[in-house]
Short mmCIF file of C-alpha atoms in Angstrom, two decimals:
data_model
loop_
_atom_site.label_atom_id
_atom_site.label_comp_id
_atom_site.label_asym_id
_atom_site.label_seq_id
_atom_site.Cartn_x
_atom_site.Cartn_y
_atom_site.Cartn_z
CA UNK A 1 186.26 -187.69 -152.85
CA UNK A 2 183.55 -185.07 -153.23
CA UNK A 3 181.05 -185.65 -156.02
CA UNK A 4 180.45 -182.90 -158.56
CA UNK A 5 177.08 -182.31 -160.26
CA UNK A 6 176.00 -179.77 -162.87
CA UNK A 7 172.41 -178.51 -163.15
CA UNK A 8 171.74 -176.65 -166.37
CA UNK A 9 171.80 -176.83 -170.16
CA UNK A 10 174.63 -174.50 -171.19
CA UNK A 11 176.76 -176.52 -173.68
CA UNK A 12 179.86 -174.35 -173.10
CA UNK A 13 179.76 -174.97 -169.34
CA UNK A 14 179.12 -178.68 -169.88
CA UNK A 15 182.12 -178.88 -172.21
CA UNK A 16 184.47 -177.20 -169.71
CA UNK A 17 183.27 -179.38 -166.83
CA UNK A 18 184.06 -182.51 -168.85
CA UNK A 19 187.75 -181.60 -168.74
CA UNK A 20 188.10 -181.08 -164.98
CA UNK A 21 191.18 -183.16 -164.01
CA UNK A 22 190.38 -186.26 -161.95
CA UNK A 23 186.64 -185.51 -161.81
CA UNK A 24 183.66 -187.19 -163.43
CA UNK A 25 181.00 -184.48 -163.37
CA UNK A 26 177.43 -185.72 -163.58
CA UNK A 27 175.24 -183.61 -165.91
CA UNK A 28 171.59 -182.97 -165.07
CA UNK A 29 168.87 -180.72 -166.48
CA UNK A 30 166.15 -181.31 -163.86
CA UNK A 31 166.50 -180.33 -160.21
CA UNK A 32 164.77 -183.48 -158.92
CA UNK A 33 167.33 -185.55 -160.78
CA UNK A 34 170.09 -183.46 -159.17
CA UNK A 35 168.61 -184.04 -155.71
CA UNK A 36 168.38 -187.78 -156.38
CA UNK A 37 172.08 -187.94 -157.30
CA UNK A 38 173.04 -185.91 -154.23
CA UNK A 39 171.26 -188.23 -151.84
CA UNK A 40 174.21 -189.80 -149.94
CA UNK A 41 174.68 -193.54 -150.36
CA UNK A 42 177.47 -193.67 -147.76
CA UNK A 43 178.10 -191.75 -144.56
CA UNK A 44 179.71 -188.31 -144.91
CA UNK A 45 179.35 -188.29 -148.71
CA UNK A 46 179.33 -184.70 -150.01
CA UNK A 47 178.56 -183.00 -153.32
CA UNK A 48 179.38 -179.74 -155.07
CA UNK A 49 176.50 -178.63 -157.29
CA UNK A 50 177.05 -176.02 -160.03
CA UNK A 51 173.71 -174.37 -160.81
CA UNK A 52 173.45 -172.45 -164.09
CA UNK A 53 171.46 -169.23 -163.54
CA UNK A 54 168.26 -169.18 -165.57
CA UNK A 55 164.82 -167.73 -164.85
CA UNK A 56 164.90 -166.50 -161.26
CA UNK A 57 161.60 -168.04 -160.08
CA UNK A 58 162.56 -171.42 -161.57
CA UNK A 59 166.03 -171.16 -160.02
CA UNK A 60 164.57 -170.45 -156.59
CA UNK A 61 162.30 -173.48 -156.81
CA UNK A 62 165.18 -175.74 -157.86
CA UNK A 63 167.70 -174.44 -155.31
CA UNK A 64 165.20 -174.52 -152.44
CA UNK A 65 164.24 -178.11 -153.29
CA UNK A 66 167.85 -179.33 -153.53
CA UNK A 67 168.84 -177.52 -150.34
CA UNK A 68 165.89 -179.01 -148.46
CA UNK A 69 166.38 -182.57 -149.71
CA UNK A 70 170.19 -182.67 -149.51
CA UNK A 71 171.98 -181.21 -146.50
CA UNK A 72 175.32 -182.47 -147.79
CA UNK A 73 175.66 -180.14 -150.80
CA UNK A 74 177.64 -176.97 -151.51
CA UNK A 75 175.68 -174.96 -154.09
CA UNK A 76 177.55 -172.67 -156.51
CA UNK A 77 175.57 -170.36 -158.79
CA UNK A 78 177.08 -169.83 -162.26
CA UNK A 79 176.06 -166.34 -163.29
CA UNK A 80 177.18 -163.13 -164.98
CA UNK A 81 176.14 -160.40 -162.57
CA UNK A 82 173.68 -160.16 -159.69
CA UNK A 83 171.91 -157.16 -158.21
CA UNK A 84 172.03 -156.77 -154.44
CA UNK A 85 168.40 -157.89 -154.26
CA UNK A 86 169.08 -161.00 -156.37
CA UNK A 87 172.14 -161.86 -154.28
CA UNK A 88 170.05 -161.77 -151.08
CA UNK A 89 167.31 -163.89 -152.64
CA UNK A 90 169.67 -166.57 -153.96
CA UNK A 91 171.57 -166.72 -150.65
CA UNK A 92 168.34 -167.04 -148.70
CA UNK A 93 167.15 -170.02 -150.74
CA UNK A 94 170.45 -171.87 -150.26
CA UNK A 95 173.24 -170.71 -152.61
CA UNK A 96 176.65 -170.92 -150.87
CA UNK A 97 178.85 -169.28 -153.51
CA UNK A 98 178.88 -167.73 -156.98
CA UNK A 99 181.20 -168.10 -159.96
CA UNK A 100 181.29 -166.43 -163.37
CA UNK A 101 179.47 -168.58 -165.91
CA UNK A 102 182.44 -168.07 -168.29
CA UNK A 103 184.94 -169.37 -165.71
CA UNK A 104 187.81 -171.29 -167.29
CA UNK A 105 188.61 -174.95 -166.67
CA UNK A 106 191.41 -173.82 -164.36
CA UNK A 107 189.09 -171.61 -162.32
CA UNK A 108 186.44 -174.33 -162.02
CA UNK A 109 189.06 -176.84 -160.93
CA UNK A 110 190.54 -174.43 -158.35
CA UNK A 111 187.09 -173.91 -156.83
CA UNK A 112 186.51 -177.66 -156.59
CA UNK A 113 189.96 -178.26 -155.07
CA UNK A 114 189.51 -175.44 -152.56
CA UNK A 115 186.24 -176.91 -151.27
CA UNK A 116 187.57 -180.47 -151.32
CA UNK A 117 190.62 -179.55 -149.22
CA UNK A 118 188.29 -178.02 -146.60
CA UNK A 119 185.61 -180.69 -146.71
CA UNK A 120 185.51 -181.12 -142.94
CA UNK A 121 184.76 -177.43 -142.46
CA UNK A 122 182.58 -176.66 -145.47
CA UNK A 123 180.09 -179.45 -144.84
CA UNK A 124 179.80 -179.62 -141.04
CA UNK A 125 176.40 -178.86 -139.55
CA UNK A 126 177.39 -175.53 -138.05
CA UNK A 127 178.79 -174.20 -141.32
CA UNK A 128 175.72 -175.41 -143.23
CA UNK A 129 173.47 -173.60 -140.79
CA UNK A 130 175.16 -170.21 -140.91
CA UNK A 131 176.97 -170.35 -144.31
CA UNK A 132 179.89 -168.47 -142.66
CA UNK A 133 183.26 -169.81 -141.52
CA UNK A 134 184.68 -167.94 -138.55
CA UNK A 135 187.81 -168.18 -136.50
CA UNK A 136 187.33 -167.93 -132.73
CA UNK A 137 190.29 -167.06 -130.55
CA UNK A 138 191.05 -169.70 -127.87
CA UNK A 139 190.37 -168.76 -124.25
CA UNK A 140 194.02 -169.18 -123.19
CA UNK A 141 195.15 -166.76 -125.88
CA UNK A 142 192.51 -164.14 -125.03
CA UNK A 143 193.31 -164.26 -121.30
CA UNK A 144 197.02 -163.89 -122.03
CA UNK A 145 196.31 -160.92 -124.32
CA UNK A 146 194.31 -159.09 -121.62
CA UNK A 147 196.93 -159.71 -118.95
CA UNK A 148 199.95 -158.85 -121.12
CA UNK A 149 198.46 -155.74 -122.78
CA UNK A 150 197.07 -154.32 -119.51
CA UNK A 151 200.39 -154.78 -117.72
CA UNK A 152 202.34 -153.31 -120.66
CA UNK A 153 200.12 -150.20 -120.85
CA UNK A 154 200.72 -149.45 -117.16
CA UNK A 155 204.47 -150.12 -117.36
CA UNK A 156 204.98 -148.09 -120.56
CA UNK A 157 202.76 -145.13 -119.68
CA UNK A 158 205.78 -142.73 -119.37
CA UNK A 159 206.85 -143.70 -122.90
CA UNK A 160 203.33 -142.97 -124.17
CA UNK A 161 203.42 -139.47 -122.65
CA UNK A 162 206.92 -138.55 -123.88
CA UNK A 163 206.22 -139.81 -127.40
CA UNK A 164 202.96 -137.87 -127.63
CA UNK A 165 204.68 -134.64 -126.63
CA UNK A 166 207.53 -135.16 -129.13
CA UNK A 167 205.12 -135.78 -132.01
CA UNK A 168 203.13 -132.63 -131.30
CA UNK A 169 206.26 -130.49 -130.98
CA UNK A 170 207.59 -131.51 -134.40
CA UNK A 171 204.47 -131.38 -136.57
CA UNK A 172 200.84 -130.37 -136.42
CA UNK A 173 198.16 -133.00 -136.42
CA UNK A 174 196.82 -135.74 -134.15
CA UNK A 175 199.20 -137.78 -132.00
CA UNK A 176 197.51 -141.05 -132.91
CA UNK A 177 197.02 -142.27 -136.45
CA UNK A 178 193.90 -144.34 -137.10
CA UNK A 179 193.55 -146.46 -140.20
CA UNK A 180 191.07 -149.09 -141.25
CA UNK A 181 192.68 -152.52 -141.08
CA UNK A 182 191.43 -156.01 -141.92
CA UNK A 183 192.03 -158.64 -139.26
CA UNK A 184 190.64 -162.04 -138.34
CA UNK A 185 187.65 -163.19 -140.42
CA UNK A 186 188.15 -160.11 -142.66
CA UNK A 187 186.85 -157.94 -139.81
CA UNK A 188 187.57 -154.23 -140.34
CA UNK A 189 188.61 -152.15 -137.29
CA UNK A 190 190.38 -148.88 -136.35
CA UNK A 191 194.08 -149.70 -136.10
CA UNK A 192 196.04 -147.40 -133.74
CA UNK A 193 199.62 -146.17 -134.15
CA UNK A 194 201.63 -143.18 -133.05
CA UNK A 195 201.73 -140.86 -136.05
CA UNK A 196 205.14 -141.10 -137.69
CA UNK A 197 204.35 -139.40 -141.01
CA UNK A 198 203.22 -136.01 -142.17
CA UNK A 199 199.45 -135.60 -142.20
CA UNK A 200 199.14 -135.86 -146.02
CA UNK A 201 201.07 -139.16 -146.16
CA UNK A 202 198.25 -141.37 -147.48
CA UNK A 203 197.52 -139.01 -150.39
CA UNK A 204 201.14 -139.27 -151.45
CA UNK A 205 201.32 -143.08 -151.20
CA UNK A 206 200.68 -143.85 -154.88
CA UNK A 207 203.30 -141.39 -156.12
CA UNK A 208 205.95 -142.60 -153.66
CA UNK A 209 205.29 -146.34 -153.89
CA UNK A 210 205.37 -146.34 -157.69
CA UNK A 211 209.14 -146.02 -157.71
CA UNK A 212 210.10 -147.26 -154.24
CA UNK A 213 207.96 -150.32 -153.45
CA UNK A 214 210.50 -152.96 -152.43
CA UNK A 215 207.95 -155.79 -152.76
CA UNK A 216 206.99 -154.98 -156.38
CA UNK A 217 208.69 -157.33 -158.76
CA UNK A 218 211.00 -155.54 -161.21
CA UNK A 219 210.95 -156.79 -164.81
CA UNK A 220 214.31 -156.96 -166.54
CA UNK A 221 212.71 -155.90 -169.81
CA UNK A 222 210.15 -153.21 -169.01
CA UNK A 223 208.86 -153.17 -172.57
CA UNK A 224 208.19 -156.90 -172.69
CA UNK A 225 206.07 -156.79 -169.52
CA UNK A 226 203.38 -154.74 -171.31
CA UNK A 227 202.90 -156.89 -174.43
CA UNK A 228 200.70 -159.61 -172.96
CA UNK A 229 197.55 -158.67 -174.88
CA UNK A 230 197.06 -157.78 -178.52
CA UNK A 231 194.55 -154.99 -178.41
CA UNK A 232 193.75 -151.97 -180.62
CA UNK A 233 192.51 -149.97 -177.65
CA UNK A 234 195.86 -149.08 -176.08
CA UNK A 235 197.45 -149.88 -172.72
CA UNK A 236 194.90 -148.07 -170.52
CA UNK A 237 191.79 -149.73 -171.98
CA UNK A 238 193.67 -152.99 -172.16
CA UNK A 239 194.42 -152.88 -168.43
CA UNK A 240 190.81 -152.00 -167.60
CA UNK A 241 189.61 -155.11 -169.42
CA UNK A 242 192.14 -157.18 -167.53
CA UNK A 243 190.94 -155.79 -164.21
CA UNK A 244 187.30 -156.43 -165.08
CA UNK A 245 188.01 -159.98 -166.23
CA UNK A 246 186.12 -159.47 -169.49
CA UNK A 247 186.21 -162.98 -170.90
CA UNK A 248 183.44 -163.34 -173.51
CA UNK A 249 184.61 -166.56 -175.11
CA UNK A 250 187.23 -169.29 -174.71
CA UNK A 251 189.15 -170.97 -177.54
CA UNK A 252 191.21 -174.15 -177.11
CA UNK A 253 194.19 -174.35 -179.45
CA UNK A 254 196.66 -177.20 -179.84
CA UNK A 255 199.06 -175.51 -177.41
CA UNK A 256 196.95 -173.71 -174.81
CA UNK A 257 193.63 -172.05 -174.02
CA UNK A 258 193.08 -168.55 -175.46
CA UNK A 259 190.67 -166.13 -173.77
CA UNK A 260 188.81 -163.96 -176.30
CA UNK A 261 187.13 -160.67 -175.47
CA UNK A 262 185.36 -158.10 -177.65
CA UNK A 263 188.63 -156.32 -178.43
CA UNK A 264 191.45 -158.56 -177.26
CA UNK A 265 192.90 -162.06 -177.30
CA UNK A 266 195.13 -163.36 -174.49
CA UNK A 267 196.60 -166.71 -173.55
CA UNK A 268 195.09 -168.06 -170.33
CA UNK A 269 198.59 -168.61 -168.89
CA UNK A 270 199.45 -164.94 -169.48
CA UNK A 271 196.16 -163.79 -167.98
CA UNK A 272 196.73 -165.90 -164.85
CA UNK A 273 200.34 -164.67 -164.62
CA UNK A 274 199.25 -161.04 -164.50
CA UNK A 275 196.62 -161.81 -161.88
CA UNK A 276 199.24 -163.66 -159.82
CA UNK A 277 201.63 -160.70 -160.09
CA UNK A 278 198.91 -158.34 -158.84
CA UNK A 279 198.35 -160.57 -155.79
CA UNK A 280 202.08 -161.01 -155.09
CA UNK A 281 202.55 -157.23 -155.13
CA UNK A 282 199.64 -156.54 -152.77
CA UNK A 283 201.98 -155.53 -149.96
CA UNK A 284 203.37 -152.00 -150.20
CA UNK A 285 206.68 -151.34 -148.50
CA UNK A 286 208.68 -148.17 -149.24
CA UNK A 287 212.40 -147.91 -148.62
CA UNK A 288 213.80 -144.65 -147.13
CA UNK A 289 210.30 -143.18 -147.14
CA UNK A 290 210.48 -139.34 -147.38
CA UNK A 291 207.03 -139.01 -145.80
CA UNK A 292 208.35 -139.95 -142.34
CA UNK A 293 209.10 -137.24 -139.74
CA UNK A 294 212.31 -137.16 -137.66
CA UNK A 295 210.45 -138.31 -134.57
CA UNK A 296 208.74 -140.88 -136.77
CA UNK A 297 212.05 -142.41 -137.85
CA UNK A 298 213.12 -142.78 -134.23
CA UNK A 299 209.90 -144.34 -132.96
CA UNK A 300 209.79 -146.66 -135.98
CA UNK A 301 213.38 -147.80 -135.43
CA UNK A 302 212.54 -148.85 -131.88
CA UNK A 303 208.96 -149.95 -132.74
CA UNK A 304 207.52 -147.36 -130.35
CA UNK A 305 204.96 -146.34 -132.98
CA UNK A 306 203.28 -149.74 -132.53
CA UNK A 307 202.59 -149.34 -128.80
CA UNK A 308 199.04 -147.90 -129.11
CA UNK A 309 198.02 -151.25 -130.57
CA UNK A 310 198.09 -152.53 -127.00
CA UNK A 311 194.70 -150.82 -126.68
CA UNK A 312 193.50 -152.70 -129.79
CA UNK A 313 194.61 -155.92 -128.10
CA UNK A 314 192.90 -155.03 -124.82
CA UNK A 315 189.71 -154.30 -126.76
CA UNK A 316 189.91 -157.63 -128.64
CA UNK A 317 190.55 -156.34 -132.17
CA UNK A 318 193.80 -158.29 -132.32
CA UNK A 319 196.19 -160.44 -130.30
CA UNK A 320 199.76 -160.08 -129.03
CA UNK A 321 200.95 -162.66 -131.57
CA UNK A 322 199.28 -163.25 -134.92
CA UNK A 323 199.14 -162.22 -138.57
CA UNK A 324 199.59 -158.54 -139.24
CA UNK A 325 196.27 -156.73 -139.90
CA UNK A 326 196.36 -155.33 -143.44
CA UNK A 327 195.12 -152.03 -144.93
CA UNK A 328 192.00 -152.36 -147.04
CA UNK A 329 193.83 -151.86 -150.33
CA UNK A 330 196.17 -154.75 -149.50
CA UNK A 331 193.55 -157.10 -148.04
CA UNK A 332 191.24 -156.79 -151.04
CA UNK A 333 193.99 -158.34 -153.20
CA UNK A 334 194.24 -161.33 -150.86
CA UNK A 335 190.72 -162.70 -151.20
CA UNK A 336 191.70 -165.48 -153.60
CA UNK A 337 191.63 -169.13 -152.53
CA UNK A 338 195.40 -169.30 -151.94
CA UNK A 339 195.42 -166.35 -149.53
CA UNK A 340 192.27 -166.37 -147.41
CA UNK A 341 193.67 -168.83 -144.87
CA UNK A 342 195.85 -166.03 -143.42
CA UNK A 343 192.61 -164.34 -142.25
CA UNK A 344 191.36 -167.52 -140.55
CA UNK A 345 193.88 -166.95 -137.76
CA UNK A 346 194.54 -164.38 -135.01
CA UNK A 347 195.50 -160.86 -136.05
CA UNK A 348 198.54 -159.75 -134.08
CA UNK A 349 200.97 -157.05 -132.96
CA UNK A 350 203.91 -159.26 -133.89
CA UNK A 351 204.09 -162.55 -135.69
CA UNK A 352 206.08 -165.22 -137.41
CA UNK A 353 206.99 -163.29 -140.55
CA UNK A 354 208.07 -160.21 -138.57
CA UNK A 355 210.75 -162.07 -136.62
CA UNK A 356 211.80 -164.03 -139.70
CA UNK A 357 212.02 -160.82 -141.75
CA UNK A 358 214.27 -159.18 -139.17
CA UNK A 359 216.47 -162.26 -139.31
CA UNK A 360 216.80 -161.75 -143.07
CA UNK A 361 217.56 -158.04 -142.72
CA UNK A 362 214.17 -157.06 -144.10
CA UNK A 363 214.63 -159.01 -147.34
CA UNK A 364 211.48 -161.09 -147.70
CA UNK A 365 209.08 -161.36 -150.61
CA UNK A 366 205.33 -160.87 -150.29
CA UNK A 367 204.78 -164.54 -151.12
CA UNK A 368 207.10 -165.60 -148.29
CA UNK A 369 205.15 -163.38 -145.90
CA UNK A 370 201.82 -164.88 -146.96
CA UNK A 371 203.10 -168.42 -146.57
CA UNK A 372 204.45 -167.72 -143.07
CA UNK A 373 201.08 -166.18 -142.11
CA UNK A 374 199.29 -169.32 -143.31
CA UNK A 375 201.76 -171.57 -141.48
CA UNK A 376 201.24 -169.64 -138.24
CA UNK A 377 197.45 -169.92 -138.55
CA UNK A 378 197.72 -173.69 -138.96
CA UNK A 379 200.32 -174.38 -136.24
CA UNK A 380 200.10 -171.67 -133.54
CA UNK A 381 200.22 -172.71 -129.89
CA UNK A 382 201.36 -171.26 -126.56
CA UNK A 383 204.97 -172.39 -126.99
CA UNK A 384 205.23 -170.85 -130.47
CA UNK A 385 203.69 -167.58 -129.23
CA UNK A 386 206.23 -167.37 -126.40
CA UNK A 387 209.07 -168.02 -128.84
CA UNK A 388 207.88 -165.23 -131.16
CA UNK A 389 207.48 -162.79 -128.26
CA UNK A 390 211.00 -163.57 -127.01
CA UNK A 391 212.49 -163.08 -130.48
CA UNK A 392 210.58 -159.82 -130.90
CA UNK A 393 211.80 -158.42 -127.58
CA UNK A 394 215.43 -159.34 -128.31
CA UNK A 395 215.35 -157.89 -131.83
CA UNK A 396 213.28 -154.74 -131.37
CA UNK A 397 216.22 -152.53 -132.32
CA UNK A 398 216.07 -152.78 -136.06
CA UNK A 399 219.29 -152.26 -137.98
CA UNK A 400 217.34 -151.60 -141.16
CA UNK A 401 214.09 -149.80 -141.82
CA UNK A 402 211.85 -152.87 -142.13
#
């Protein structure tokens, strides 16, 4: 088990850390005492150290000392906000992560559990040296991608030409559509597709998806879904405070924890539920989308619009099989602990959830998609890739617009 140490003198933080399930957090107020505790007594013993932000110069001295004396620590700075300059300074002296100093017991526990479950990665020498975890595509997979994509581009060149001509004849605009997508290691790249929508499609996304997003959960009682917070400011200001996470105080009642802000009170369970709903509805999928052209409907039905991604694969942006690269507005909602594992895997043209979704007729929740992405990242191998490719080729004619 990983040891947990707190360095600071904030009584509210100390009180919350006392109630971390299954953990005995050691409290310290002097950095030399912290370093002494974090000196390993057994091989491969690791520690998480929560450092309460105080005077910057004193913090730098403490963090630098602990980082130098103890190579087996993961340092988390508890702070409100940091300027870009402060962030660079704290990272340079050894801070690995940051967390809001008003973080709830649940949030503190989730952070500890996340690090503990990845102990072998978080504390190895390479990770400690660079502070960055990166996925590297295996050689066998990269060689297969180059061979397969190069051969496919040559074989399908007539289809490329015919499709380009058809798109230009129906509507004005570029033949190829480029969008910023987030792939492996949260790397952003230009994602290529044949244009299947009218040129103002992205500007109309919010208006269309509001009523037609098939992944958004529908509440049976629309009125009840907007009564989570008691606030005199109205729904708009109320939502802004939710988005900003404005927790100024925490009260513990007999039944549950209440989060108290300047102008609102909300149960922690309700707050977490809304955050979970936002994450679950990150994927946007529109049924019978009116933004699609006639040629676009045809090339989407037969997946022809995806063919330019063969050039992305040849370049190395993505792989033949992997997790679907996501638009920025979707990926930014999947940066929580339960979702980031999908980005520690190959980004791909087709993948596990695509073939499973076709098997279900397009009826798959966003949570099911995320879980299949995570499963693929943990279990992928050559045999699984071949199975997914075979299922993709035999099911490329989609009976429904998925």
